[in-house]
XYZ file of N, CA, C and O in Angstrom:
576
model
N 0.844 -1.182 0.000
C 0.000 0.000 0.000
C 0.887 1.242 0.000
O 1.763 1.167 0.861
N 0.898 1.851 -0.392
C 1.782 2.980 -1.408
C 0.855 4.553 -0.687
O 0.185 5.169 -1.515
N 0.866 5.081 0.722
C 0.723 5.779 1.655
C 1.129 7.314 0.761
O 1.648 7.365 -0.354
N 0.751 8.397 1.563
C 0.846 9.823 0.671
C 2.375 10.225 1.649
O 2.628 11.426 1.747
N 2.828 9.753 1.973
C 4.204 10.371 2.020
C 5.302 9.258 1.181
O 6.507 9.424 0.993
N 4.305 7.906 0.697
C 5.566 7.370 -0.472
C 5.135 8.147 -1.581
O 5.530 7.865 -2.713
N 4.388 9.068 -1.374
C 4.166 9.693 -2.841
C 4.705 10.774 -2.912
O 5.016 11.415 -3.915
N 4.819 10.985 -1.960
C 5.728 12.702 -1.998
C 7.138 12.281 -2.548
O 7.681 12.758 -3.544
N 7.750 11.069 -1.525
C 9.157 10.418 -1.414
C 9.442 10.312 -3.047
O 10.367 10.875 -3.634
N 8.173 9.240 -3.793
C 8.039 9.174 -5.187
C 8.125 10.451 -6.197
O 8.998 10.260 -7.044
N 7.600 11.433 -6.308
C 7.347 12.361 -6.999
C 8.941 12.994 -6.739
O 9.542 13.580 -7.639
N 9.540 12.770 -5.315
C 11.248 13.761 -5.581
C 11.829 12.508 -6.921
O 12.067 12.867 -8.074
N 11.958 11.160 -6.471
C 12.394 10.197 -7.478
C 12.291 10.972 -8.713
O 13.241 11.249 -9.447
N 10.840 11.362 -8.923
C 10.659 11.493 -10.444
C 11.342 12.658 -10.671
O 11.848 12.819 -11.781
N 11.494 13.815 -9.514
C 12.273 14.954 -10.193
C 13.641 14.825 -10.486
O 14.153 15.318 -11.490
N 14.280 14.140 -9.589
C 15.157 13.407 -9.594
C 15.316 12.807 -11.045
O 16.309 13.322 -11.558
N 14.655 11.835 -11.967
C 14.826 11.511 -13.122
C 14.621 12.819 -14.065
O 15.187 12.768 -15.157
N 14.070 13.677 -13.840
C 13.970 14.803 -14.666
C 14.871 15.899 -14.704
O 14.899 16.681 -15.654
N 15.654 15.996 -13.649
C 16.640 16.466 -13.532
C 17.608 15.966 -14.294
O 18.223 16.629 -15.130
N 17.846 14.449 -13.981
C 18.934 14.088 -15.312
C 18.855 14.148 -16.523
O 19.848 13.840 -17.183
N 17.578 14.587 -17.210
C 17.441 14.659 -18.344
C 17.967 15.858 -19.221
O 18.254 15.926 -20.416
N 17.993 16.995 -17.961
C 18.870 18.192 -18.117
C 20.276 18.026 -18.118
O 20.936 18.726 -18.885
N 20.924 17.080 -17.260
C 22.666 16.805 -17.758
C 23.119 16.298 -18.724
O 24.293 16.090 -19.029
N 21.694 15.962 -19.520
C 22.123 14.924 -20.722
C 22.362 13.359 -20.417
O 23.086 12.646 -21.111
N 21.696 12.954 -19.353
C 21.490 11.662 -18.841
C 20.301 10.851 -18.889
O 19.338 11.596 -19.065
N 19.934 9.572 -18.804
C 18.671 8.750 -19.277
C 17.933 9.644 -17.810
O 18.511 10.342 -16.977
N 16.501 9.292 -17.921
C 15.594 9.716 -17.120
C 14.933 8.583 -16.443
O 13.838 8.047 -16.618
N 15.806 8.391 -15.704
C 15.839 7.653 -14.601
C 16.630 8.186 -12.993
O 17.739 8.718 -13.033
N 16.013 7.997 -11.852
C 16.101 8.693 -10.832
C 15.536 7.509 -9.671
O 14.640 6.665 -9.648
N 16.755 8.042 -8.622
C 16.175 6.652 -7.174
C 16.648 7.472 -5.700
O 17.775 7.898 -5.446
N 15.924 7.516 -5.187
C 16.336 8.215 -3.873
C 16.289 6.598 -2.477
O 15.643 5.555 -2.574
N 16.913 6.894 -1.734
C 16.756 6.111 -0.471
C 16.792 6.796 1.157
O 17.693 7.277 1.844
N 15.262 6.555 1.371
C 14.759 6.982 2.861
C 15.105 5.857 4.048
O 15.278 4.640 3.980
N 15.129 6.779 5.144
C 15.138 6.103 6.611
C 13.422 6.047 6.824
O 12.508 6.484 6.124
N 13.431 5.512 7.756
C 11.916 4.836 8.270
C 11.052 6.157 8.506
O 9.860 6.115 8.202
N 11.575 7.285 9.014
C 10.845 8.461 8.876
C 10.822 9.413 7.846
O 10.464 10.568 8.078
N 11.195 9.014 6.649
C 11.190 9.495 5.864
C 12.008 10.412 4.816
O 11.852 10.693 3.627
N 13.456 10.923 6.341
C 14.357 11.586 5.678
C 15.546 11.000 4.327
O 16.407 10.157 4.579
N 15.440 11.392 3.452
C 16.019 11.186 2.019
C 17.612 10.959 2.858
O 18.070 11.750 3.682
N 18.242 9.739 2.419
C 19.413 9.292 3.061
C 20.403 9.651 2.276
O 21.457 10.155 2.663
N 19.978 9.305 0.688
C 21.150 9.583 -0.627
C 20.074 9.402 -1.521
O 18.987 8.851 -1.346
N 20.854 10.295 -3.106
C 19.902 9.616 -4.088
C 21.029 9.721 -5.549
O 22.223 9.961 -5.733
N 19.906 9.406 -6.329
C 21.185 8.686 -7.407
C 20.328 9.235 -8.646
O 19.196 9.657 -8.413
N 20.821 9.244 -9.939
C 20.573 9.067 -11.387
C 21.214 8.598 -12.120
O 22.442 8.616 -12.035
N 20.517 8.003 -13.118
C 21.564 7.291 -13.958
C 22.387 7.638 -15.083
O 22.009 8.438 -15.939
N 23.389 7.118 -15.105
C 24.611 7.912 -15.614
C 25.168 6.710 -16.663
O 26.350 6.982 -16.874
N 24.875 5.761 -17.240
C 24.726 4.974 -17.824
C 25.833 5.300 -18.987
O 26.903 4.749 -19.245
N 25.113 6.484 -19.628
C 26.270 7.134 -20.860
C 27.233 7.782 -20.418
O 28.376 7.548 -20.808
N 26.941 8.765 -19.478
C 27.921 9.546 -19.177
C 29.418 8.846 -18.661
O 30.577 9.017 -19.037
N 28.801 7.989 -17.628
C 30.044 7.347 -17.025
C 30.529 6.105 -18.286
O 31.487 5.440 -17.891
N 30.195 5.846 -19.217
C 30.606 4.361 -19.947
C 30.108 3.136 -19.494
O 30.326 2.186 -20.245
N 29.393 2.872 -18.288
C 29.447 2.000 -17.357
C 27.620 1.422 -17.220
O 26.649 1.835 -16.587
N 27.893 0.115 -18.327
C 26.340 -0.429 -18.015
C 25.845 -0.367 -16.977
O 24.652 -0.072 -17.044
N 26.367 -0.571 -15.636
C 25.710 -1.279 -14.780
C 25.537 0.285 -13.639
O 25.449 0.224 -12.412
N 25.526 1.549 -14.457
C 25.332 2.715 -13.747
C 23.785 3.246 -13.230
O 23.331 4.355 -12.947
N 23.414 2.331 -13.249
C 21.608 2.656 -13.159
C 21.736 2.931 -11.625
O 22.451 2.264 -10.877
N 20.905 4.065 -11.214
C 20.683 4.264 -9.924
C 20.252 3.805 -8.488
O 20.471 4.184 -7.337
N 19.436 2.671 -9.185
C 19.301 1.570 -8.112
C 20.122 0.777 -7.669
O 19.986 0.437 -6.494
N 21.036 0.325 -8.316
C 22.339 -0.040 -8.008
C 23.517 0.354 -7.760
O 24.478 -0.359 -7.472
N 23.481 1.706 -7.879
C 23.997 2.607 -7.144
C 24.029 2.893 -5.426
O 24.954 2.837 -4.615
N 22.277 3.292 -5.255
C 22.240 3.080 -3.910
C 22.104 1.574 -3.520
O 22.933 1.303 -2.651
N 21.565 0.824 -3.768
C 22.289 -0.533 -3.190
C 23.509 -0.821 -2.687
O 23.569 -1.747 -1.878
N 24.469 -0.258 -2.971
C 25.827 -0.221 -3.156
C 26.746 0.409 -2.084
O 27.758 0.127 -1.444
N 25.569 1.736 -2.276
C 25.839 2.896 -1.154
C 25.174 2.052 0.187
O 25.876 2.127 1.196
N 23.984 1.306 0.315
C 23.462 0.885 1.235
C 24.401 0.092 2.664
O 24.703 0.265 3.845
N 24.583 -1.067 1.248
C 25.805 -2.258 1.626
C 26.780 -1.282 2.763
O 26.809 -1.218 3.992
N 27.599 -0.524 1.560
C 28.804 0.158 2.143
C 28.827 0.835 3.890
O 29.516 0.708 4.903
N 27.535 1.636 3.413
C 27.743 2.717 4.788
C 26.424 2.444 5.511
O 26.166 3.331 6.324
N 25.194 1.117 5.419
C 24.466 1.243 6.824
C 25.139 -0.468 7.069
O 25.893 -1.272 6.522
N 24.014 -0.280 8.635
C 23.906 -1.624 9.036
C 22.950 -2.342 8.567
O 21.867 -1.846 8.256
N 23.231 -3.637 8.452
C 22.087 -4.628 8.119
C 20.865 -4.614 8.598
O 19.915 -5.222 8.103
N 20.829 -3.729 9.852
C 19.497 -3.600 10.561
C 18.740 -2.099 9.923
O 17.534 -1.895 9.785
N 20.073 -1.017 9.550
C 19.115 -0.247 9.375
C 18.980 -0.473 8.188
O 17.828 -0.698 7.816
N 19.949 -0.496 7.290
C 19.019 -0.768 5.895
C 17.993 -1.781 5.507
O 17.590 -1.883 4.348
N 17.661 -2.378 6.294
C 16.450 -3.808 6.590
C 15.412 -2.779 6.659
O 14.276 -3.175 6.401
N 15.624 -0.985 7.083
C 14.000 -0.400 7.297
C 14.207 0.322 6.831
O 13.910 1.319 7.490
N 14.866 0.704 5.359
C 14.750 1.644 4.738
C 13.920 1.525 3.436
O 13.315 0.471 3.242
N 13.837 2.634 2.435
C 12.892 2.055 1.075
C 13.386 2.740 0.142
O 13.502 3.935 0.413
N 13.826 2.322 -1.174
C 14.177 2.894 -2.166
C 13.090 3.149 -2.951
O 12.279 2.319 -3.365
N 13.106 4.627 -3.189
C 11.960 5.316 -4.074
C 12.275 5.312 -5.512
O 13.396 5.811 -5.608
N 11.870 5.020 -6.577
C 12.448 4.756 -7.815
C 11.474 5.137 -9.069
O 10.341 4.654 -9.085
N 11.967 6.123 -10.271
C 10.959 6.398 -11.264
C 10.596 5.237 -11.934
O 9.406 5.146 -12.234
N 11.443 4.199 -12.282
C 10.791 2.908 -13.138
C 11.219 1.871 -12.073
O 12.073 2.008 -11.197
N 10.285 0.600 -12.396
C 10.485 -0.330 -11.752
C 11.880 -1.563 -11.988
O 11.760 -2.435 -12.848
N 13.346 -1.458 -10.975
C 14.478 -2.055 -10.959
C 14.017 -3.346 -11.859
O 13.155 -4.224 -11.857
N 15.480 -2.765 -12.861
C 15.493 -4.141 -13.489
C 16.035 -5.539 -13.284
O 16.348 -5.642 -12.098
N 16.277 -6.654 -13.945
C 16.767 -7.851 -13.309
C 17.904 -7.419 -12.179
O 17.683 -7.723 -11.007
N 19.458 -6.514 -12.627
C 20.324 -6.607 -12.598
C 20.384 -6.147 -11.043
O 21.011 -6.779 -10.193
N 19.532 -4.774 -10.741
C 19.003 -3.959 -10.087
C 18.114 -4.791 -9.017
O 18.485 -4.788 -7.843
N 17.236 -5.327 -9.301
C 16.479 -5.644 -8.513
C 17.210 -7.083 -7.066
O 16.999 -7.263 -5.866
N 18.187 -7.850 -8.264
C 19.222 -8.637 -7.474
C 20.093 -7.747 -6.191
O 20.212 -7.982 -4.988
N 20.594 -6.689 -7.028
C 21.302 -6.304 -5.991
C 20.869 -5.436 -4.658
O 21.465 -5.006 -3.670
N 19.384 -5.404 -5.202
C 18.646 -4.402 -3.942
C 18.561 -5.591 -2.780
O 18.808 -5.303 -1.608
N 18.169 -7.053 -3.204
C 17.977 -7.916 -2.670
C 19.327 -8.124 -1.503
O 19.267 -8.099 -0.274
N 20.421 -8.315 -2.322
C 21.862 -8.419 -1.476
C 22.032 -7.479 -0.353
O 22.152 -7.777 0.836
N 22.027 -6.287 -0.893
C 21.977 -5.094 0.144
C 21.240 -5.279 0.800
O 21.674 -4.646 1.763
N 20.093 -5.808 1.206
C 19.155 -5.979 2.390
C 18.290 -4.803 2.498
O 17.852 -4.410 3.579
N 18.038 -4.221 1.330
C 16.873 -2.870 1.659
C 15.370 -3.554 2.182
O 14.922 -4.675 1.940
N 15.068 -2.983 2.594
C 13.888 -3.266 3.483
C 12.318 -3.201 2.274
O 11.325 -3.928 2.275
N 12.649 -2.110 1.430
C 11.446 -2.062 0.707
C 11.944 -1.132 -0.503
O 12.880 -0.334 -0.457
N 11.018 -1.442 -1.713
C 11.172 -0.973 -3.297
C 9.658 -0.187 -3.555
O 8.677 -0.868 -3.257
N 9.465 0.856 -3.957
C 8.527 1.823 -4.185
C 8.639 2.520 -5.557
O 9.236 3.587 -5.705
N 8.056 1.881 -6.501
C 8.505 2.490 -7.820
C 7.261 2.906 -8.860
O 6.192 2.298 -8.910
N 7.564 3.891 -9.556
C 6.445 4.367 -10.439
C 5.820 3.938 -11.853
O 4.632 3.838 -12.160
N 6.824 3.741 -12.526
C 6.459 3.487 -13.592
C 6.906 1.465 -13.760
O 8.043 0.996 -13.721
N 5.817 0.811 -13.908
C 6.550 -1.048 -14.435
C 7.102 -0.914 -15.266
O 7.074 0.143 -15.895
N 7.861 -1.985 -15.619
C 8.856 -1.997 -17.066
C 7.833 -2.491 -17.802
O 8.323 -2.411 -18.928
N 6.820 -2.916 -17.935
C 5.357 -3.230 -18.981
C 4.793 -1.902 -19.261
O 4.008 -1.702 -20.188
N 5.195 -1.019 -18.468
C 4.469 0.919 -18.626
C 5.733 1.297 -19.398
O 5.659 1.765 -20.534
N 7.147 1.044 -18.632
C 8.307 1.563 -19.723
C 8.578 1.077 -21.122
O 9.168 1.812 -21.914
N 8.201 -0.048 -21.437
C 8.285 -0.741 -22.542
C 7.224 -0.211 -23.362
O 7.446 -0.157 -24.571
N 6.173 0.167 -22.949
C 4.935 0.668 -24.143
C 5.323 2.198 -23.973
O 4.254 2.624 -24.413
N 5.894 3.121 -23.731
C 6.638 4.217 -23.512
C 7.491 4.612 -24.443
O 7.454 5.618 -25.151
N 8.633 3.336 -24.368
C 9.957 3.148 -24.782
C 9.902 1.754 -25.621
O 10.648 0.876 -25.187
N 9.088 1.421 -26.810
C 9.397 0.070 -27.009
C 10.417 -0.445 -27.140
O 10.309 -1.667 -27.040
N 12.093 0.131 -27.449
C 13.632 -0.171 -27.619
C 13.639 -0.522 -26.148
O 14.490 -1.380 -25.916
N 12.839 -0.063 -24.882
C 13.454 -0.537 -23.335
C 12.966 -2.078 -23.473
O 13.451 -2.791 -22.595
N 12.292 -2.605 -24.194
C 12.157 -4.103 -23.898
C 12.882 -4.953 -25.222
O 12.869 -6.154 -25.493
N 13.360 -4.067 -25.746
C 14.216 -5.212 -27.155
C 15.302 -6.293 -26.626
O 15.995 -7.073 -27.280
N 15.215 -6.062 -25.101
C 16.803 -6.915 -24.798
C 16.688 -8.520 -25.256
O 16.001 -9.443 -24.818
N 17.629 -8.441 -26.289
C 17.581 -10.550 -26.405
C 18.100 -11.524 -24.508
O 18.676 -11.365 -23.431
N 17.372 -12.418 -25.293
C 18.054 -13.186 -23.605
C 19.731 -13.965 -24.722
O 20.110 -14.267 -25.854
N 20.108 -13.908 -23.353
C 21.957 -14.633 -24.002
C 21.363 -16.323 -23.790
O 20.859 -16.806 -22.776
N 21.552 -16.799 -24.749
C 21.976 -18.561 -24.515
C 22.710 -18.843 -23.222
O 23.620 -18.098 -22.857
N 22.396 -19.730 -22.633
C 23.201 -20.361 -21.638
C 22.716 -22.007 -21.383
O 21.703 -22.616 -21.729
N 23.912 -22.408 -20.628
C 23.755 -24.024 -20.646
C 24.605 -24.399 -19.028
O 25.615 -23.805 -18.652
N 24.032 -25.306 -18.393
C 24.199 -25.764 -17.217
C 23.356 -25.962 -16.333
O 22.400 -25.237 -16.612
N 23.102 -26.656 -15.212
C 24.641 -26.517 -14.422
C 25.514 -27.419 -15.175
O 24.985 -28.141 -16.021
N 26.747 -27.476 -14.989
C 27.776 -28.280 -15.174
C 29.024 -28.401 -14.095
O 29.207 -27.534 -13.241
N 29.821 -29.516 -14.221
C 30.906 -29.676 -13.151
C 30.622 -29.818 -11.801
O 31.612 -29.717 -11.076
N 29.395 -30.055 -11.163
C 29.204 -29.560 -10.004
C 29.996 -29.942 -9.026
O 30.020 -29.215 -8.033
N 30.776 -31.067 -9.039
C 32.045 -31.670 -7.604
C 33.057 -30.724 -7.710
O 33.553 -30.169 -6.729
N 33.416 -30.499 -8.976
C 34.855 -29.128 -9.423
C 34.513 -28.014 -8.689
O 35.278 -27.523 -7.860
N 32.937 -27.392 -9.045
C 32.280 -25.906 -8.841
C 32.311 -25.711 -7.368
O 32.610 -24.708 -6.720
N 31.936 -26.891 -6.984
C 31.621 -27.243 -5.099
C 32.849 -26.751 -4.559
O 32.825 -25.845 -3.726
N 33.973 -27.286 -4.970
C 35.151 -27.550 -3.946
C 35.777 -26.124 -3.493
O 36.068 -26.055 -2.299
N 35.989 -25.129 -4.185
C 35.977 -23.811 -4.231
C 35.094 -23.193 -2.379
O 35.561 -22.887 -1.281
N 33.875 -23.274 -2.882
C 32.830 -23.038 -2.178
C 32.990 -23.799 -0.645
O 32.986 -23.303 0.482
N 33.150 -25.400 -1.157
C 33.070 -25.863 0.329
C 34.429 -25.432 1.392
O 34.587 -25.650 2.594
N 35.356 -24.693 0.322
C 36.422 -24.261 0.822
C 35.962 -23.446 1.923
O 36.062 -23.630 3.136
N 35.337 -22.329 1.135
C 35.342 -21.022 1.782
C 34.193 -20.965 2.837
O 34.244 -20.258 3.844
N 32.941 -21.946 2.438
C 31.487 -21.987 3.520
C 32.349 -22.720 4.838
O 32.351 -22.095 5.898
N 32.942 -23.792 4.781
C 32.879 -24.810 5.507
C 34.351 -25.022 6.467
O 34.756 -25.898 7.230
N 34.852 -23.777 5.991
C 35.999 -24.090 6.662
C 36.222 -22.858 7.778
O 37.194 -22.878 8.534
């Protein structure tokens, strides 16, 4: 349930993406709140500017999350976001331990928007494979 102060929180997101559209950056925008609401950090994506696929703003603050809270507080924080985190994004919000995702636009709203935002091919892949080889690595590092 999406409350009128995630909408306020939401609507900076979106200025936030609109703002980058003025640096000459994609229009995309993510802020991250504490439990009362105060804006902790926020991000845009810089995708072109920096060279760097994986510059999307949600993974940005994820990143920032990890780094500088605790597992407890970022467990109650919420990332406010203009489109809804993609695969890459949405994994790493998971890792970081954010507490909650609040986003405006689905990638089914960005894709009929943007039909080039959904052209991505999927890559071929094949496996599992090796699994006693893949293990031993792992049981190194879990189990010892």
């Amino acid at each position: 349930m999406i409350s009128t102060a995630d909408e306020a929180l939401l609507r900076r997101a979106i200025a936030v993406a609109a703002h980058a559209v003025t640096l000459g950056d994609a229009p995309y925008g993510s802020l991250l709140a504490a439990p009362d609401g105060t804006v902790l950090t926020e991000a845009h994506n810089t995708v072109r500017r920096d060279d760097d696929i994986t510059a999307h703003p949600e993974l940005k603050l994820a990143r920032w999350a990890a780094r500088e809270l605790t597992p407890d507080t970022a467990s109650r924080t919420t990332l406010y976001t203009s489109c809804q985190p993609c695969g890459m994004c949405a994994g790493a919000l998971v890792r970081s331990g954010l507490g909650r995702v609040v986003f405006a636009l689905s990638t089914e709203q960005l894709v009929e928007l943007n039909p080039q935002s959904g052209a991505w091919p999927t890559i071929p892949h094949d496996g599992p494979a090796l699994f006693p080889e893949a293990r031993a690595p792992l049981d190194a590092y879990y189990l010892s």
